[in-house]
Amino acid sequence: MNGSCQCGSVKFTTPTTQPIRLYCCHCLHCQKQSTSAFGTSAIFPAFSLPKDAPVGLWVNKKTDSGKAMNCYFCKNCGSRIMHDRGIGTVSVKGGLLDGLDWNDGIHIWTKRAVVPIPQGAVTHEGQPPSNENKKPLHQANY
């Protein structure tokens, strides 16, 4: 999939044509980072952003799960681009991706939700099981 930040300075291509998972995350970190009720994260096998792109790094050590993660953003427009916890996958901000199918979004950290969750959506009150990020959507055990 092709993606870019708001100003177009950071352009990238994901290593697969579809994400492994798509999360709608209701944790406090995602609420604050997205300045919205929840953030969206498309999970892909780990990849690097272009070396010549104006990318900044911020290390966040205060996630709701208690794990630190590297947060990459565009130095020109400030758009958050992706997060990397060093586990073999990265989470790319969903709104940056061209042609993303939003229908399979899994709602996580719903115990912190401030808006209703769509009826019939797959949900987790907190962090989903870590092994689920490595399975294709059609193989998930929900």
PDB file of N, CA and C in Angstrom, residues 36-125:
ATOM      1  N   SER A  36      -8.716  12.681  19.061  1.00  0.00           N
ATOM      2  CA  SER A  36     -10.030  12.156  18.701  1.00  0.00           C
ATOM      3  C   SER A  36     -10.443  11.088  19.711  1.00  0.00           C
ATOM      4  N   ALA A  37     -11.559  10.439  19.458  1.00  0.00           N
ATOM      5  CA  ALA A  37     -12.066   9.418  20.370  1.00  0.00           C
ATOM      6  C   ALA A  37     -11.243   8.139  20.331  1.00  0.00           C
ATOM      7  N   PHE A  38     -10.559   7.883  19.217  1.00  0.00           N
ATOM      8  CA  PHE A  38      -9.695   6.707  19.090  1.00  0.00           C
ATOM      9  C   PHE A  38      -8.723   6.930  17.942  1.00  0.00           C
ATOM     10  N   GLY A  39      -7.666   6.143  17.926  1.00  0.00           N
ATOM     11  CA  GLY A  39      -6.698   6.173  16.837  1.00  0.00           C
ATOM     12  C   GLY A  39      -6.833   4.923  15.997  1.00  0.00           C
ATOM     13  N   THR A  40      -6.341   4.986  14.766  1.00  0.00           N
ATOM     14  CA  THR A  40      -6.370   3.810  13.898  1.00  0.00           C
ATOM     15  C   THR A  40      -4.946   3.383  13.584  1.00  0.00           C
ATOM     16  N   SER A  41      -4.710   2.103  13.652  1.00  0.00           N
ATOM     17  CA  SER A  41      -3.382   1.546  13.406  1.00  0.00           C
ATOM     18  C   SER A  41      -3.497   0.326  12.509  1.00  0.00           C
ATOM     19  N   ALA A  42      -2.807   0.381  11.373  1.00  0.00           N
ATOM     20  CA  ALA A  42      -2.746  -0.749  10.450  1.00  0.00           C
ATOM     21  C   ALA A  42      -1.431  -1.472  10.708  1.00  0.00           C
ATOM     22  N   ILE A  43      -1.502  -2.755  11.037  1.00  0.00           N
ATOM     23  CA  ILE A  43      -0.323  -3.535  11.408  1.00  0.00           C
ATOM     24  C   ILE A  43       0.281  -4.179  10.162  1.00  0.00           C
ATOM     25  N   PHE A  44       1.593  -3.957   9.983  1.00  0.00           N
ATOM     26  CA  PHE A  44       2.345  -4.518   8.855  1.00  0.00           C
ATOM     27  C   PHE A  44       3.610  -5.173   9.375  1.00  0.00           C
ATOM     28  N   PRO A  45       4.197  -6.086   8.584  1.00  0.00           N
ATOM     29  CA  PRO A  45       5.542  -6.554   8.930  1.00  0.00           C
ATOM     30  C   PRO A  45       6.466  -5.332   9.019  1.00  0.00           C
ATOM     31  N   ALA A  46       7.432  -5.377   9.921  1.00  0.00           N
ATOM     32  CA  ALA A  46       8.322  -4.232  10.140  1.00  0.00           C
ATOM     33  C   ALA A  46       8.989  -3.797   8.840  1.00  0.00           C
ATOM     34  N   PHE A  47       9.072  -2.484   8.663  1.00  0.00           N
ATOM     35  CA  PHE A  47       9.785  -1.897   7.530  1.00  0.00           C
ATOM     36  C   PHE A  47      10.302  -0.537   7.959  1.00  0.00           C
ATOM     37  N   SER A  48      11.221   0.007   7.179  1.00  0.00           N
ATOM     38  CA  SER A  48      11.810   1.310   7.485  1.00  0.00           C
ATOM     39  C   SER A  48      11.237   2.372   6.562  1.00  0.00           C
ATOM     40  N   LEU A  49      11.143   3.574   7.076  1.00  0.00           N
ATOM     41  CA  LEU A  49      10.742   4.708   6.257  1.00  0.00           C
ATOM     42  C   LEU A  49      11.942   5.158   5.426  1.00  0.00           C
ATOM     43  N   PRO A  50      11.709   5.843   4.297  1.00  0.00           N
ATOM     44  CA  PRO A  50      12.831   6.273   3.451  1.00  0.00           C
ATOM     45  C   PRO A  50      13.848   7.098   4.237  1.00  0.00           C
ATOM     46  N   LYS A  51      15.115   6.802   4.023  1.00  0.00           N
ATOM     47  CA  LYS A  51      16.186   7.478   4.778  1.00  0.00           C
ATOM     48  C   LYS A  51      16.281   8.967   4.468  1.00  0.00           C
ATOM     49  N   ASP A  52      15.863   9.378   3.274  1.00  0.00           N
ATOM     50  CA  ASP A  52      15.960  10.787   2.903  1.00  0.00           C
ATOM     51  C   ASP A  52      14.714  11.593   3.278  1.00  0.00           C
ATOM     52  N   ALA A  53      13.737  10.965   3.900  1.00  0.00           N
ATOM     53  CA  ALA A  53      12.508  11.655   4.300  1.00  0.00           C
ATOM     54  C   ALA A  53      12.730  12.406   5.613  1.00  0.00           C
ATOM     55  N   PRO A  54      12.032  13.539   5.799  1.00  0.00           N
ATOM     56  CA  PRO A  54      12.180  14.315   7.031  1.00  0.00           C
ATOM     57  C   PRO A  54      11.416  13.679   8.194  1.00  0.00           C
ATOM     58  N   VAL A  55      11.971  12.596   8.728  1.00  0.00           N
ATOM     59  CA  VAL A  55      11.300  11.829   9.778  1.00  0.00           C
ATOM     60  C   VAL A  55      11.965  12.093  11.121  1.00  0.00           C
ATOM     61  N   GLY A  56      11.159  12.365  12.130  1.00  0.00           N
ATOM     62  CA  GLY A  56      11.645  12.520  13.489  1.00  0.00           C
ATOM     63  C   GLY A  56      11.256  11.311  14.324  1.00  0.00           C
ATOM     64  N   LEU A  57      11.930  11.143  15.452  1.00  0.00           N
ATOM     65  CA  LEU A  57      11.675  10.018  16.350  1.00  0.00           C
ATOM     66  C   LEU A  57      11.398  10.536  17.747  1.00  0.00           C
ATOM     67  N   TRP A  58      10.368   9.980  18.358  1.00  0.00           N
ATOM     68  CA  TRP A  58      10.046  10.261  19.747  1.00  0.00           C
ATOM     69  C   TRP A  58       9.816   8.918  20.414  1.00  0.00           C
ATOM     70  N   VAL A  59      10.441   8.687  21.554  1.00  0.00           N
ATOM     71  CA  VAL A  59      10.273   7.426  22.266  1.00  0.00           C
ATOM     72  C   VAL A  59       9.253   7.629  23.373  1.00  0.00           C
ATOM     73  N   ASN A  60       8.180   6.868  23.307  1.00  0.00           N
ATOM     74  CA  ASN A  60       7.111   6.960  24.295  1.00  0.00           C
ATOM     75  C   ASN A  60       7.221   5.779  25.243  1.00  0.00           C
ATOM     76  N   LYS A  61       7.338   6.048  26.502  1.00  0.00           N
ATOM     77  CA  LYS A  61       7.457   4.988  27.503  1.00  0.00           C
ATOM     78  C   LYS A  61       6.222   4.882  28.375  1.00  0.00           C
ATOM     79  N   LYS A  62       5.137   5.542  28.008  1.00  0.00           N
ATOM     80  CA  LYS A  62       3.959   5.567  28.873  1.00  0.00           C
ATOM     81  C   LYS A  62       2.711   5.085  28.154  1.00  0.00           C
ATOM     82  N   THR A  63       2.793   3.967  27.465  1.00  0.00           N
ATOM     83  CA  THR A  63       1.607   3.424  26.811  1.00  0.00           C
ATOM     84  C   THR A  63       0.731   2.718  27.841  1.00  0.00           C
ATOM     85  N   ASP A  64      -0.544   2.544  27.525  1.00  0.00           N
ATOM     86  CA  ASP A  64      -1.452   1.861  28.450  1.00  0.00           C
ATOM     87  C   ASP A  64      -1.020   0.429  28.725  1.00  0.00           C
ATOM     88  N   SER A  65      -0.340  -0.195  27.764  1.00  0.00           N
ATOM     89  CA  SER A  65       0.124  -1.573  27.972  1.00  0.00           C
ATOM     90  C   SER A  65       1.398  -1.617  28.805  1.00  0.00           C
ATOM     91  N   GLY A  66       2.025  -0.452  29.042  1.00  0.00           N
ATOM     92  CA  GLY A  66       3.253  -0.402  29.823  1.00  0.00           C
ATOM     93  C   GLY A  66       4.516  -0.623  29.010  1.00  0.00           C
ATOM     94  N   LYS A  67       4.391  -0.800  27.705  1.00  0.00           N
ATOM     95  CA  LYS A  67       5.552  -1.050  26.854  1.00  0.00           C
ATOM     96  C   LYS A  67       5.977   0.228  26.144  1.00  0.00           C
ATOM     97  N   ALA A  68       7.289   0.418  26.014  1.00  0.00           N
ATOM     98  CA  ALA A  68       7.813   1.572  25.288  1.00  0.00           C
ATOM     99  C   ALA A  68       7.698   1.325  23.793  1.00  0.00           C
ATOM    100  N   MET A  69       7.556   2.408  23.028  1.00  0.00           N
ATOM    101  CA  MET A  69       7.552   2.274  21.578  1.00  0.00           C
ATOM    102  C   MET A  69       8.176   3.503  20.942  1.00  0.00           C
ATOM    103  N   ASN A  70       8.797   3.277  19.774  1.00  0.00           N
ATOM    104  CA  ASN A  70       9.329   4.373  18.976  1.00  0.00           C
ATOM    105  C   ASN A  70       8.197   4.931  18.131  1.00  0.00           C
ATOM    106  N   CYS A  71       8.046   6.241  18.151  1.00  0.00           N
ATOM    107  CA  CYS A  71       6.994   6.911  17.396  1.00  0.00           C
ATOM    108  C   CYS A  71       7.657   7.793  16.344  1.00  0.00           C
ATOM    109  N   TYR A  72       7.335   7.570  15.082  1.00  0.00           N
ATOM    110  CA  TYR A  72       7.930   8.318  13.979  1.00  0.00           C
ATOM    111  C   TYR A  72       6.917   9.323  13.441  1.00  0.00           C
ATOM    112  N   PHE A  73       7.403  10.537  13.139  1.00  0.00           N
ATOM    113  CA  PHE A  73       6.527  11.593  12.659  1.00  0.00           C
ATOM    114  C   PHE A  73       7.233  12.405  11.584  1.00  0.00           C
ATOM    115  N   CYS A  74       6.459  13.146  10.791  1.00  0.00           N
ATOM    116  CA  CYS A  74       7.016  14.037   9.779  1.00  0.00           C
ATOM    117  C   CYS A  74       7.493  15.307  10.469  1.00  0.00           C
ATOM    118  N   LYS A  75       8.741  15.688  10.222  1.00  0.00           N
ATOM    119  CA  LYS A  75       9.284  16.905  10.824  1.00  0.00           C
ATOM    120  C   LYS A  75       8.670  18.168  10.223  1.00  0.00           C
ATOM    121  N   ASN A  76       8.092  18.070   9.039  1.00  0.00           N
ATOM    122  CA  ASN A  76       7.525  19.257   8.391  1.00  0.00           C
ATOM    123  C   ASN A  76       6.097  19.549   8.832  1.00  0.00           C
ATOM    124  N   CYS A  77       5.229  18.538   8.844  1.00  0.00           N
ATOM    125  CA  CYS A  77       3.822  18.789   9.177  1.00  0.00           C
ATOM    126  C   CYS A  77       3.411  18.229  10.540  1.00  0.00           C
ATOM    127  N   GLY A  78       4.254  17.390  11.132  1.00  0.00           N
ATOM    128  CA  GLY A  78       3.956  16.836  12.450  1.00  0.00           C
ATOM    129  C   GLY A  78       3.096  15.587  12.451  1.00  0.00           C
ATOM    130  N   SER A  79       2.676  15.116  11.279  1.00  0.00           N
ATOM    131  CA  SER A  79       1.836  13.908  11.227  1.00  0.00           C
ATOM    132  C   SER A  79       2.550  12.723  11.840  1.00  0.00           C
ATOM    133  N   ARG A  80       1.882  12.020  12.746  1.00  0.00           N
ATOM    134  CA  ARG A  80       2.409  10.754  13.255  1.00  0.00           C
ATOM    135  C   ARG A  80       2.310   9.767  12.115  1.00  0.00           C
ATOM    136  N   ILE A  81       3.387   8.999  11.882  1.00  0.00           N
ATOM    137  CA  ILE A  81       3.417   8.078  10.748  1.00  0.00           C
ATOM    138  C   ILE A  81       3.284   6.638  11.204  1.00  0.00           C
ATOM    139  N   MET A  82       4.169   6.216  12.104  1.00  0.00           N
ATOM    140  CA  MET A  82       4.080   4.827  12.556  1.00  0.00           C
ATOM    141  C   MET A  82       4.746   4.649  13.904  1.00  0.00           C
ATOM    142  N   HIS A  83       4.431   3.517  14.522  1.00  0.00           N
ATOM    143  CA  HIS A  83       4.992   3.124  15.814  1.00  0.00           C
ATOM    144  C   HIS A  83       5.706   1.794  15.652  1.00  0.00           C
ATOM    145  N   ASP A  84       6.791   1.636  16.396  1.00  0.00           N
ATOM    146  CA  ASP A  84       7.567   0.389  16.353  1.00  0.00           C
ATOM    147  C   ASP A  84       7.933   0.010  17.781  1.00  0.00           C
ATOM    148  N   ARG A  85       7.466  -1.161  18.212  1.00  0.00           N
ATOM    149  CA  ARG A  85       7.800  -1.667  19.549  1.00  0.00           C
ATOM    150  C   ARG A  85       8.895  -2.713  19.487  1.00  0.00           C
ATOM    151  N   GLY A  86       9.498  -2.931  18.325  1.00  0.00           N
ATOM    152  CA  GLY A  86      10.590  -3.885  18.200  1.00  0.00           C
ATOM    153  C   GLY A  86      10.150  -5.332  18.287  1.00  0.00           C
ATOM    154  N   ILE A  87       8.943  -5.636  17.798  1.00  0.00           N
ATOM    155  CA  ILE A  87       8.419  -7.003  17.895  1.00  0.00           C
ATOM    156  C   ILE A  87       8.212  -7.644  16.523  1.00  0.00           C
ATOM    157  N   GLY A  88       8.775  -7.038  15.481  1.00  0.00           N
ATOM    158  CA  GLY A  88       8.659  -7.606  14.138  1.00  0.00           C
ATOM    159  C   GLY A  88       7.521  -7.053  13.305  1.00  0.00           C
ATOM    160  N   THR A  89       6.689  -6.219  13.916  1.00  0.00           N
ATOM    161  CA  THR A  89       5.620  -5.542  13.189  1.00  0.00           C
ATOM    162  C   THR A  89       5.652  -4.063  13.555  1.00  0.00           C
ATOM    163  N   VAL A  90       5.047  -3.244  12.703  1.00  0.00           N
ATOM    164  CA  VAL A  90       4.888  -1.817  12.984  1.00  0.00           C
ATOM    165  C   VAL A  90       3.415  -1.470  12.820  1.00  0.00           C
ATOM    166  N   SER A  91       2.988  -0.404  13.478  1.00  0.00           N
ATOM    167  CA  SER A  91       1.621   0.077  13.301  1.00  0.00           C
ATOM    168  C   SER A  91       1.680   1.418  12.581  1.00  0.00           C
ATOM    169  N   VAL A  92       1.071   1.448  11.414  1.00  0.00           N
ATOM    170  CA  VAL A  92       1.023   2.648  10.580  1.00  0.00           C
ATOM    171  C   VAL A  92      -0.320   3.328  10.830  1.00  0.00           C
ATOM    172  N   LYS A  93      -0.312   4.643  10.940  1.00  0.00           N
ATOM    173  CA  LYS A  93      -1.559   5.372  11.162  1.00  0.00           C
ATOM    174  C   LYS A  93      -2.468   5.193   9.947  1.00  0.00           C
ATOM    175  N   GLY A  94      -3.665   4.673  10.178  1.00  0.00           N
ATOM    176  CA  GLY A  94      -4.565   4.266   9.105  1.00  0.00           C
ATOM    177  C   GLY A  94      -4.924   5.349   8.106  1.00  0.00           C
ATOM    178  N   GLY A  95      -5.086   6.575   8.567  1.00  0.00           N
ATOM    179  CA  GLY A  95      -5.478   7.659   7.675  1.00  0.00           C
ATOM    180  C   GLY A  95      -4.432   8.038   6.646  1.00  0.00           C
ATOM    181  N   LEU A  96      -3.220   7.554   6.794  1.00  0.00           N
ATOM    182  CA  LEU A  96      -2.147   7.868   5.848  1.00  0.00           C
ATOM    183  C   LEU A  96      -2.131   6.939   4.642  1.00  0.00           C
ATOM    184  N   LEU A  97      -2.879   5.846   4.694  1.00  0.00           N
ATOM    185  CA  LEU A  97      -2.800   4.798   3.671  1.00  0.00           C
ATOM    186  C   LEU A  97      -3.869   4.961   2.598  1.00  0.00           C
ATOM    187  N   ASP A  98      -3.440   4.885   1.338  1.00  0.00           N
ATOM    188  CA  ASP A  98      -4.361   4.980   0.208  1.00  0.00           C
ATOM    189  C   ASP A  98      -5.098   3.654   0.028  1.00  0.00           C
ATOM    190  N   GLY A  99      -6.422   3.698  -0.045  1.00  0.00           N
ATOM    191  CA  GLY A  99      -7.212   2.513  -0.354  1.00  0.00           C
ATOM    192  C   GLY A  99      -7.376   1.513   0.770  1.00  0.00           C
ATOM    193  N   LEU A 100      -7.208   1.932   2.006  1.00  0.00           N
ATOM    194  CA  LEU A 100      -7.360   1.021   3.139  1.00  0.00           C
ATOM    195  C   LEU A 100      -8.825   0.610   3.305  1.00  0.00           C
ATOM    196  N   ASP A 101      -9.073  -0.685   3.485  1.00  0.00           N
ATOM    197  CA  ASP A 101     -10.419  -1.206   3.741  1.00  0.00           C
ATOM    198  C   ASP A 101     -10.669  -1.149   5.250  1.00  0.00           C
ATOM    199  N   TRP A 102     -11.601  -0.314   5.663  1.00  0.00           N
ATOM    200  CA  TRP A 102     -11.865  -0.085   7.081  1.00  0.00           C
ATOM    201  C   TRP A 102     -12.847  -1.091   7.676  1.00  0.00           C
ATOM    202  N   ASN A 103     -13.401  -1.977   6.895  1.00  0.00           N
ATOM    203  CA  ASN A 103     -14.467  -2.869   7.359  1.00  0.00           C
ATOM    204  C   ASN A 103     -14.040  -3.878   8.414  1.00  0.00           C
ATOM    205  N   ASP A 104     -12.771  -4.257   8.458  1.00  0.00           N
ATOM    206  CA  ASP A 104     -12.318  -5.273   9.411  1.00  0.00           C
ATOM    207  C   ASP A 104     -11.653  -4.686  10.658  1.00  0.00           C
ATOM    208  N   GLY A 105     -11.911  -3.426  10.954  1.00  0.00           N
ATOM    209  CA  GLY A 105     -11.292  -2.800  12.119  1.00  0.00           C
ATOM    210  C   GLY A 105     -11.686  -3.487  13.419  1.00  0.00           C
ATOM    211  N   ILE A 106     -10.688  -3.799  14.232  1.00  0.00           N
ATOM    212  CA  ILE A 106     -10.885  -4.440  15.534  1.00  0.00           C
ATOM    213  C   ILE A 106     -10.738  -3.361  16.602  1.00  0.00           C
ATOM    214  N   HIS A 107     -11.718  -3.227  17.463  1.00  0.00           N
ATOM    215  CA  HIS A 107     -11.693  -2.185  18.494  1.00  0.00           C
ATOM    216  C   HIS A 107     -11.002  -2.721  19.744  1.00  0.00           C
ATOM    217  N   ILE A 108      -9.929  -2.023  20.148  1.00  0.00           N
ATOM    218  CA  ILE A 108      -9.158  -2.445  21.322  1.00  0.00           C
ATOM    219  C   ILE A 108      -9.155  -1.338  22.369  1.00  0.00           C
ATOM    220  N   TRP A 109      -8.825  -1.716  23.593  1.00  0.00           N
ATOM    221  CA  TRP A 109      -8.872  -0.821  24.756  1.00  0.00           C
ATOM    222  C   TRP A 109     -10.271  -0.214  24.888  1.00  0.00           C
ATOM    223  N   THR A 110     -11.287  -1.036  24.668  1.00  0.00           N
ATOM    224  CA  THR A 110     -12.664  -0.545  24.732  1.00  0.00           C
ATOM    225  C   THR A 110     -13.080  -0.134  26.142  1.00  0.00           C
ATOM    226  N   LYS A 111     -12.345  -0.576  27.154  1.00  0.00           N
ATOM    227  CA  LYS A 111     -12.680  -0.134  28.521  1.00  0.00           C
ATOM    228  C   LYS A 111     -12.442   1.361  28.684  1.00  0.00           C
ATOM    229  N   ARG A 112     -11.743   1.987  27.753  1.00  0.00           N
ATOM    230  CA  ARG A 112     -11.507   3.429  27.781  1.00  0.00           C
ATOM    231  C   ARG A 112     -12.299   4.168  26.697  1.00  0.00           C
ATOM    232  N   ALA A 113     -13.190   3.471  26.009  1.00  0.00           N
ATOM    233  CA  ALA A 113     -13.941   4.077  24.902  1.00  0.00           C
ATOM    234  C   ALA A 113     -14.824   5.214  25.396  1.00  0.00           C
ATOM    235  N   VAL A 114     -14.874   6.287  24.609  1.00  0.00           N
ATOM    236  CA  VAL A 114     -15.728   7.435  24.916  1.00  0.00           C
ATOM    237  C   VAL A 114     -16.831   7.596  23.873  1.00  0.00           C
ATOM    238  N   VAL A 115     -16.854   6.710  22.888  1.00  0.00           N
ATOM    239  CA  VAL A 115     -17.911   6.675  21.875  1.00  0.00           C
ATOM    240  C   VAL A 115     -18.422   5.238  21.778  1.00  0.00           C
ATOM    241  N   PRO A 116     -19.642   5.045  21.304  1.00  0.00           N
ATOM    242  CA  PRO A 116     -20.155   3.680  21.158  1.00  0.00           C
ATOM    243  C   PRO A 116     -19.328   2.875  20.146  1.00  0.00           C
ATOM    244  N   ILE A 117     -19.176   1.591  20.417  1.00  0.00           N
ATOM    245  CA  ILE A 117     -18.486   0.671  19.516  1.00  0.00           C
ATOM    246  C   ILE A 117     -19.532   0.112  18.548  1.00  0.00           C
ATOM    247  N   PRO A 118     -19.227   0.039  17.250  1.00  0.00           N
ATOM    248  CA  PRO A 118     -20.216  -0.500  16.305  1.00  0.00           C
ATOM    249  C   PRO A 118     -20.672  -1.904  16.701  1.00  0.00           C
ATOM    250  N   GLN A 119     -21.962  -2.138  16.606  1.00  0.00           N
ATOM    251  CA  GLN A 119     -22.521  -3.447  16.933  1.00  0.00           C
ATOM    252  C   GLN A 119     -21.926  -4.498  16.004  1.00  0.00           C
ATOM    253  N   GLY A 120     -21.521  -5.622  16.576  1.00  0.00           N
ATOM    254  CA  GLY A 120     -20.944  -6.713  15.805  1.00  0.00           C
ATOM    255  C   GLY A 120     -19.446  -6.621  15.597  1.00  0.00           C
ATOM    256  N   ALA A 121     -18.822  -5.517  16.023  1.00  0.00           N
ATOM    257  CA  ALA A 121     -17.373  -5.367  15.858  1.00  0.00           C
ATOM    258  C   ALA A 121     -16.633  -6.308  16.803  1.00  0.00           C
ATOM    259  N   VAL A 122     -15.479  -6.789  16.363  1.00  0.00           N
ATOM    260  CA  VAL A 122     -14.601  -7.565  17.239  1.00  0.00           C
ATOM    261  C   VAL A 122     -13.975  -6.581  18.219  1.00  0.00           C
ATOM    262  N   THR A 123     -13.976  -6.928  19.521  1.00  0.00           N
ATOM    263  CA  THR A 123     -13.480  -6.006  20.545  1.00  0.00           C
ATOM    264  C   THR A 123     -12.573  -6.713  21.545  1.00  0.00           C
ATOM    265  N   HIS A 124     -11.729  -5.910  22.184  1.00  0.00           N
ATOM    266  CA  HIS A 124     -10.910  -6.340  23.320  1.00  0.00           C
ATOM    267  C   HIS A 124     -10.962  -5.207  24.340  1.00  0.00           C
ATOM    268  N   GLU A 125     -11.164  -5.536  25.613  1.00  0.00           N
ATOM    269  CA  GLU A 125     -11.191  -4.501  26.651  1.00  0.00           C
ATOM    270  C   GLU A 125      -9.839  -3.834  26.823  1.00  0.00           C
TER     271      GLU A 125
END
